[in-house]
Amino acid sequence: MKKIMAKKFKCLFCSEKLYKNKYLSHLKDNHRHNYNSLLKEILKLNNAGYTIKEIENHIPLPEGLISVQLKYLSKNKKNYNIREPLKVDSWAPENFALEATTVWSFPERGKWATHNGKYRGNWSPYIPRNIILRYSEENDTVLDQFLGSGTTLIETKLLKRRGIGVDINSETVKLSKENLRFNKNKEYQPIIYNADARNLNFISDNSIDLICTHPPYANIIKYSKNINGDLSHLNIDKFIIEIRKVAEESFRVLKNNRYCAILIGDTRKDKHIIPLGFKVMEEFLNAGFVLKETIIKEQHNCKATGFWYNKSLQYNFLLIAHEYLFVFRKNCNY
């Protein structure tokens, strides 16, 4: 059998050819100043939001050595002030096609770009991607006033829309900014406000092309410990009163004949359904919107499914396995 010879790489700063496992030690021993300059450039690009692959395109080190250097820098964070590298395998979902019916189902929630399912209660990126592509154009302004971990704004940046995000929780604002740190389409970096969805006084009347958002479902999941004005701490009745203000502000900032998409679900109390989704829909209709579409979105991978499955059999009730995606239109002449 023919023996495969390991490849040698030419040093960036001299003509010597080296095996990859000797390359970095050669730079350190013979080109210390240049090696330190390379580290600074890698650090600069990483902290600016370049992915490992993008850094490799800027700095012609042998494949894999950028990752090695980032690990080294990460271990020495105090000395180098490094942010964790962005691990992006792809910028878009494979074989994506727009949904064409009123029933949407995404068994795989989507992990392209910086999307992940770690933030409890966030929605699948397939939802904002579908809404943004169907109801807006490039360079349109898209608002998400319940920002969370930034799923919607990741999509606005990838799809070349002008994203505006709002969240009352400063911690989720920080999280979303970190998730948006990638360099791709940096001219579409969203604007983010730590503010209240009920008072968007920093946004002009009739200035938004699309609203695409996922509010809390009253106090089913609490998204903060003790933030005044956090709607996720309100019971159903108080939540509906406050969501009315959200609907009115949404109507004010949205341009005429443009769309507002809201994902909301029902809840259950004493083994009976509370139709939270329809209560929220009614508030948006009362604010002046007309209903364009009612989309049923199937739920997958609920963490408590096993526990609640047994309870559903014991107490004879059905598990809620869907949410409502309401698409409203602002039509002042309707």
Short mmCIF file of C-alpha atoms in Angstrom, two decimals:
data_model
loop_
_atom_site.label_atom_id
_atom_site.label_comp_id
_atom_site.label_asym_id
_atom_site.label_seq_id
_atom_site.Cartn_x
_atom_site.Cartn_y
_atom_site.Cartn_z
CA MET A 1 0.00 0.00 0.00
CA LYS A 2 1.29 3.42 -0.96
CA LYS A 3 2.10 5.61 2.02
CA ILE A 4 0.38 9.01 2.02
CA MET A 5 2.83 11.79 2.81
CA ALA A 6 1.71 14.60 5.13
CA LYS A 7 1.43 17.99 3.46
CA LYS A 8 3.94 20.73 4.20
CA PHE A 9 3.00 24.41 4.36
CA LYS A 10 5.17 27.36 3.41
CA CYS A 11 5.78 29.81 6.23
CA LEU A 12 4.06 33.20 5.77
CA PHE A 13 7.26 35.04 6.67
CA CYS A 14 10.05 32.90 5.24
CA SER A 15 10.45 30.22 2.60
CA GLU A 16 10.73 27.29 4.99
CA LYS A 17 8.19 24.48 4.50
CA LEU A 18 6.76 22.86 7.61
CA TYR A 19 4.33 20.20 8.70
CA LYS A 20 1.18 21.65 10.27
CA ASN A 21 2.00 20.36 13.75
CA LYS A 22 5.30 22.30 13.64
CA TYR A 23 3.94 25.47 12.05
CA LEU A 24 2.89 27.46 15.14
CA SER A 25 6.02 26.64 17.12
CA HIS A 26 8.08 27.80 14.13
CA LEU A 27 6.23 31.15 14.11
CA LYS A 28 6.70 31.59 17.86
CA ASP A 29 10.41 30.71 17.78
CA ASN A 30 11.45 32.48 14.59
CA HIS A 31 8.87 35.21 13.95
CA ARG A 32 7.68 36.24 17.41
CA HIS A 33 6.73 39.79 16.42
CA ASN A 34 4.78 38.60 13.39
CA TYR A 35 3.13 35.85 15.43
CA ASN A 36 1.93 38.39 18.00
CA SER A 37 0.56 40.55 15.19
CA LEU A 38 -1.35 37.54 13.85
CA LEU A 39 -2.84 36.90 17.29
CA LYS A 40 -3.99 40.53 17.50
CA GLU A 41 -5.59 40.31 14.07
CA ILE A 42 -7.36 37.04 14.93
CA LEU A 43 -8.57 38.59 18.19
CA LYS A 44 -9.80 41.72 16.40
CA LEU A 45 -11.73 39.78 13.75
CA ASN A 46 -13.24 37.38 16.29
CA ASN A 47 -14.45 40.16 18.57
CA ALA A 48 -15.90 41.98 15.55
CA GLY A 49 -18.14 39.00 14.86
CA TYR A 50 -16.29 37.13 12.13
CA THR A 51 -16.77 33.37 12.14
CA ILE A 52 -13.82 30.98 12.16
CA LYS A 53 -14.24 30.32 8.43
CA GLU A 54 -14.32 34.05 7.68
CA ILE A 55 -11.14 34.61 9.71
CA GLU A 56 -9.47 31.82 7.74
CA ASN A 57 -10.28 33.74 4.55
CA HIS A 58 -8.52 36.83 5.94
CA ILE A 59 -5.49 35.15 7.49
CA PRO A 60 -3.86 32.42 5.35
CA LEU A 61 -2.80 30.01 8.06
CA PRO A 62 -3.08 26.25 7.42
CA GLU A 63 -6.62 24.92 7.90
CA GLY A 64 -7.56 24.38 11.53
CA LEU A 65 -4.89 26.62 13.05
CA ILE A 66 -7.23 29.60 13.45
CA SER A 67 -9.44 27.42 15.64
CA VAL A 68 -6.37 26.34 17.63
CA GLN A 69 -5.36 29.96 18.21
CA LEU A 70 -8.88 30.95 19.26
CA LYS A 71 -8.85 28.16 21.84
CA TYR A 72 -5.50 29.46 23.08
CA LEU A 73 -6.83 33.02 23.31
CA SER A 74 -9.98 31.78 25.05
CA LYS A 75 -7.92 30.03 27.73
CA ASN A 76 -6.10 33.31 28.34
CA LYS A 77 -9.16 35.60 28.36
CA LYS A 78 -7.83 37.87 31.09
CA ASN A 79 -4.75 38.70 29.04
CA TYR A 80 -6.46 39.01 25.67
CA ASN A 81 -10.06 40.11 26.41
CA ILE A 82 -11.50 37.63 23.91
CA ARG A 83 -15.16 36.95 23.28
CA GLU A 84 -16.19 33.39 22.55
CA PRO A 85 -15.85 32.56 18.84
CA LEU A 86 -19.03 32.31 16.80
CA LYS A 87 -19.55 28.72 15.70
CA VAL A 88 -21.62 29.05 12.52
CA ASP A 89 -21.95 26.02 10.25
CA SER A 90 -24.40 27.55 7.76
CA TRP A 91 -26.16 30.84 7.12
CA ALA A 92 -29.48 29.44 5.89
CA PRO A 93 -31.65 26.33 6.26
CA GLU A 94 -31.21 23.58 3.70
CA ASN A 95 -33.91 23.10 1.06
CA PHE A 96 -36.01 25.93 2.45
CA ALA A 97 -39.39 26.65 0.85
CA LEU A 98 -42.11 29.06 1.94
CA GLU A 99 -45.07 27.52 3.74
CA ALA A 100 -48.17 27.42 1.55
CA THR A 101 -50.96 26.32 3.92
CA THR A 102 -52.45 27.45 7.23
CA VAL A 103 -50.84 24.57 9.15
CA TRP A 104 -47.12 24.93 9.91
CA SER A 105 -44.97 22.24 11.48
CA PHE A 106 -41.22 22.38 12.16
CA PRO A 107 -40.04 19.19 13.92
CA GLU A 108 -36.46 20.48 13.58
CA ARG A 109 -36.54 23.96 15.05
CA GLY A 110 -33.56 25.22 13.00
CA LYS A 111 -29.90 25.75 13.92
CA TRP A 112 -28.43 27.83 11.11
CA ALA A 113 -26.47 31.03 11.84
CA THR A 114 -26.50 31.62 15.62
CA HIS A 115 -29.95 30.13 16.24
CA ASN A 116 -30.35 27.65 19.07
CA GLY A 117 -33.15 26.48 21.33
CA LYS A 118 -31.46 27.26 24.65
CA TYR A 119 -33.65 30.27 25.49
CA ARG A 120 -36.85 28.84 26.92
CA GLY A 121 -39.97 29.79 25.02
CA ASN A 122 -38.25 31.17 21.91
CA TRP A 123 -39.80 30.38 18.56
CA SER A 124 -38.42 28.41 15.67
CA PRO A 125 -36.53 30.67 13.23
CA TYR A 126 -38.56 29.10 10.43
CA ILE A 127 -41.52 31.22 11.60
CA PRO A 128 -39.97 34.70 11.27
CA ARG A 129 -38.16 33.60 8.09
CA ASN A 130 -41.48 32.68 6.48
CA ILE A 131 -43.21 35.84 7.69
CA ILE A 132 -40.36 38.16 6.70
CA LEU A 133 -39.99 36.68 3.22
CA ARG A 134 -43.72 36.65 2.54
CA TYR A 135 -44.68 40.07 3.92
CA SER A 136 -41.64 42.32 3.42
CA GLU A 137 -38.93 43.28 0.94
CA GLU A 138 -35.20 43.89 1.30
CA ASN A 139 -34.44 47.14 3.17
CA ASP A 140 -37.89 47.17 4.81
CA THR A 141 -38.02 47.92 8.54
CA VAL A 142 -39.13 45.00 10.71
CA LEU A 143 -40.07 45.34 14.39
CA ASP A 144 -40.02 42.70 17.13
CA GLN A 145 -41.11 44.32 20.40
CA PHE A 146 -40.70 41.09 22.43
CA LEU A 147 -37.11 40.49 21.41
CA GLY A 148 -36.11 37.61 23.69
CA SER A 149 -32.93 35.95 22.45
CA GLY A 150 -33.07 37.77 19.10
CA THR A 151 -34.43 35.07 16.77
CA THR A 152 -36.41 37.51 14.63
CA LEU A 153 -33.55 40.00 14.34
CA ILE A 154 -31.08 37.29 13.35
CA GLU A 155 -33.41 36.65 10.43
CA THR A 156 -33.83 40.35 9.56
CA LYS A 157 -30.05 40.68 9.38
CA LEU A 158 -29.62 37.53 7.28
CA LEU A 159 -32.46 38.58 4.94
CA LYS A 160 -31.29 42.20 4.57
CA ARG A 161 -34.07 43.93 6.47
CA ARG A 162 -33.72 46.84 8.91
CA GLY A 163 -34.46 45.20 12.24
CA ILE A 164 -35.67 46.98 15.37
CA GLY A 165 -35.85 45.00 18.60
CA VAL A 166 -37.40 45.92 21.94
CA ASP A 167 -37.32 44.08 25.25
CA ILE A 168 -37.99 45.16 28.82
CA ASN A 169 -35.39 42.70 30.14
CA SER A 170 -31.82 44.05 29.96
CA GLU A 171 -30.39 40.52 30.23
CA THR A 172 -32.19 39.33 27.10
CA VAL A 173 -31.06 42.50 25.33
CA LYS A 174 -27.46 41.49 26.09
CA LEU A 175 -28.14 37.94 24.92
CA SER A 176 -29.68 39.06 21.64
CA LYS A 177 -26.77 41.43 20.95
CA GLU A 178 -24.36 38.54 21.45
CA ASN A 179 -26.38 36.35 19.06
CA LEU A 180 -26.25 39.17 16.49
CA ARG A 181 -22.47 39.60 16.71
CA PHE A 182 -21.81 37.85 13.39
CA ASN A 183 -20.22 39.88 10.59
CA LYS A 184 -22.46 38.78 7.69
CA ASN A 185 -24.62 41.63 6.32
CA LYS A 186 -23.19 43.95 8.97
CA GLU A 187 -24.78 46.95 7.23
CA TYR A 188 -28.11 45.49 8.42
CA GLN A 189 -27.12 45.34 12.09
CA PRO A 190 -30.41 45.82 13.99
CA ILE A 191 -31.19 48.60 16.45
CA ILE A 192 -32.12 47.32 19.91
CA TYR A 193 -33.89 49.12 22.75
CA ASN A 194 -34.23 48.12 26.38
CA ALA A 195 -37.80 49.38 26.59
CA ASP A 196 -41.48 48.51 27.02
CA ALA A 197 -43.63 47.18 24.16
CA ARG A 198 -46.55 49.23 25.50
CA ASN A 199 -44.72 52.50 24.94
CA LEU A 200 -42.78 52.75 21.66
CA ASN A 201 -42.44 56.54 21.78
CA PHE A 202 -38.99 56.29 20.16
CA ILE A 203 -40.63 54.92 16.97
CA SER A 204 -42.49 57.31 14.68
CA ASP A 205 -46.07 56.84 13.53
CA ASN A 206 -46.51 54.81 10.32
CA SER A 207 -42.79 53.97 10.05
CA ILE A 208 -42.68 50.15 10.35
CA ASP A 209 -43.10 47.85 7.34
CA LEU A 210 -43.68 44.62 9.27
CA ILE A 211 -44.21 43.52 12.87
CA CYS A 212 -43.13 39.97 13.65
CA THR A 213 -43.22 39.05 17.33
CA HIS A 214 -43.84 36.39 19.96
CA PRO A 215 -45.20 37.84 23.22
CA PRO A 216 -45.27 35.92 26.51
CA TYR A 217 -48.34 33.80 27.20
CA ALA A 218 -49.30 35.74 30.32
CA ASN A 219 -47.48 34.17 33.31
CA ILE A 220 -47.04 30.65 31.89
CA ILE A 221 -43.27 31.27 31.61
CA LYS A 222 -41.74 34.07 33.68
CA TYR A 223 -38.89 35.69 31.75
CA SER A 224 -37.48 37.78 34.59
CA LYS A 225 -37.34 37.71 38.37
CA ASN A 226 -38.62 41.13 39.29
CA ILE A 227 -38.78 43.63 36.41
CA ASN A 228 -41.52 46.21 36.72
CA GLY A 229 -43.73 46.02 33.63
CA ASP A 230 -42.75 42.50 32.57
CA LEU A 231 -45.96 41.07 31.09
CA SER A 232 -44.83 37.52 31.85
CA HIS A 233 -45.68 38.14 35.53
CA LEU A 234 -49.34 39.01 34.91
CA ASN A 235 -52.35 36.74 35.26
CA ILE A 236 -54.62 36.29 32.25
CA ASP A 237 -57.01 39.16 32.99
CA LYS A 238 -54.27 41.72 33.67
CA PHE A 239 -52.25 40.45 30.71
CA ILE A 240 -55.15 41.06 28.32
CA ILE A 241 -55.52 44.64 29.59
CA GLU A 242 -51.82 45.30 28.92
CA ILE A 243 -51.69 43.47 25.57
CA ARG A 244 -54.38 45.91 24.43
CA LYS A 245 -51.78 48.69 24.83
CA VAL A 246 -49.29 46.62 22.82
CA ALA A 247 -51.87 46.23 20.05
CA GLU A 248 -52.58 49.98 20.00
CA GLU A 249 -48.87 50.83 19.78
CA SER A 250 -48.41 48.24 17.05
CA PHE A 251 -51.21 49.84 15.06
CA ARG A 252 -49.71 53.31 15.53
CA VAL A 253 -46.19 52.51 14.33
CA LEU A 254 -47.14 50.20 11.43
CA LYS A 255 -47.57 51.63 7.95
CA ASN A 256 -51.01 51.38 6.37
CA ASN A 257 -51.70 48.15 4.46
CA ARG A 258 -48.71 46.43 6.08
CA TYR A 259 -48.73 43.32 8.27
CA CYS A 260 -48.38 42.38 11.92
CA ALA A 261 -47.72 38.71 12.81
CA ILE A 262 -48.22 37.50 16.38
CA LEU A 263 -47.57 33.99 17.72
CA ILE A 264 -49.67 33.19 20.79
CA GLY A 265 -51.07 30.05 22.38
CA ASP A 266 -53.77 28.95 24.78
CA THR A 267 -53.40 27.72 28.33
CA ARG A 268 -55.34 25.50 30.68
CA LYS A 269 -56.72 26.01 34.18
CA ASP A 270 -58.55 23.42 36.27
CA LYS A 271 -58.45 21.03 33.29
CA HIS A 272 -60.30 23.52 31.06
CA ILE A 273 -58.99 25.60 28.16
CA ILE A 274 -58.49 29.34 28.56
CA PRO A 275 -58.56 30.70 24.98
CA LEU A 276 -55.70 33.16 25.44
CA GLY A 277 -54.95 33.14 21.72
CA PHE A 278 -58.42 34.31 20.75
CA LYS A 279 -58.48 36.89 23.56
CA VAL A 280 -55.26 38.39 22.19
CA MET A 281 -56.63 38.26 18.65
CA GLU A 282 -59.69 40.19 19.78
CA GLU A 283 -57.55 42.97 21.28
CA PHE A 284 -55.67 43.43 18.00
CA LEU A 285 -58.95 43.55 16.09
CA ASN A 286 -60.29 46.12 18.56
CA ALA A 287 -57.15 48.20 17.99
CA GLY A 288 -58.11 48.53 14.31
CA PHE A 289 -56.39 45.61 12.60
CA VAL A 290 -58.13 43.23 10.21
CA LEU A 291 -57.30 39.52 10.22
CA LYS A 292 -55.41 38.33 7.14
CA GLU A 293 -54.56 34.76 8.20
CA THR A 294 -54.98 32.35 11.11
CA ILE A 295 -52.15 29.82 11.00
CA ILE A 296 -52.02 26.74 13.21
CA LYS A 297 -48.46 26.06 14.30
CA GLU A 298 -47.80 22.58 15.68
CA GLN A 299 -45.70 22.33 18.84
CA HIS A 300 -42.81 19.87 19.10
CA ASN A 301 -40.30 18.84 21.74
CA CYS A 302 -42.06 20.28 24.79
CA LYS A 303 -39.75 19.58 27.72
CA ALA A 304 -42.56 18.49 30.07
CA THR A 305 -44.33 16.20 27.59
CA GLY A 306 -43.65 12.95 29.51
CA PHE A 307 -44.94 14.29 32.83
CA TRP A 308 -48.00 15.94 31.31
CA TYR A 309 -48.81 12.93 29.16
CA ASN A 310 -49.33 10.86 32.29
CA LYS A 311 -51.36 13.65 33.88
CA SER A 312 -53.56 13.94 30.78
CA LEU A 313 -54.48 10.26 31.10
CA GLN A 314 -54.98 10.45 34.84
CA TYR A 315 -57.25 13.52 34.76
CA ASN A 316 -58.75 13.10 31.26
CA PHE A 317 -57.65 16.20 29.34
CA LEU A 318 -55.83 16.69 26.04
CA LEU A 319 -52.34 18.16 25.77
CA ILE A 320 -52.19 21.47 23.93
CA ALA A 321 -50.01 20.80 20.87
CA HIS A 322 -50.60 23.91 18.77
CA GLU A 323 -50.24 27.67 18.79
CA TYR A 324 -51.85 30.40 16.71
CA LEU A 325 -49.93 32.60 14.34
CA PHE A 326 -52.25 35.52 13.61
CA VAL A 327 -51.36 37.72 10.65
CA PHE A 328 -53.11 41.09 10.86
CA ARG A 329 -53.21 43.89 8.33
CA LYS A 330 -53.48 47.57 9.11
CA ASN A 331 -56.14 48.94 6.80
CA CYS A 332 -57.32 52.40 7.78
CA ASN A 333 -59.87 52.35 4.94
CA TYR A 334 -61.44 48.99 5.84
#
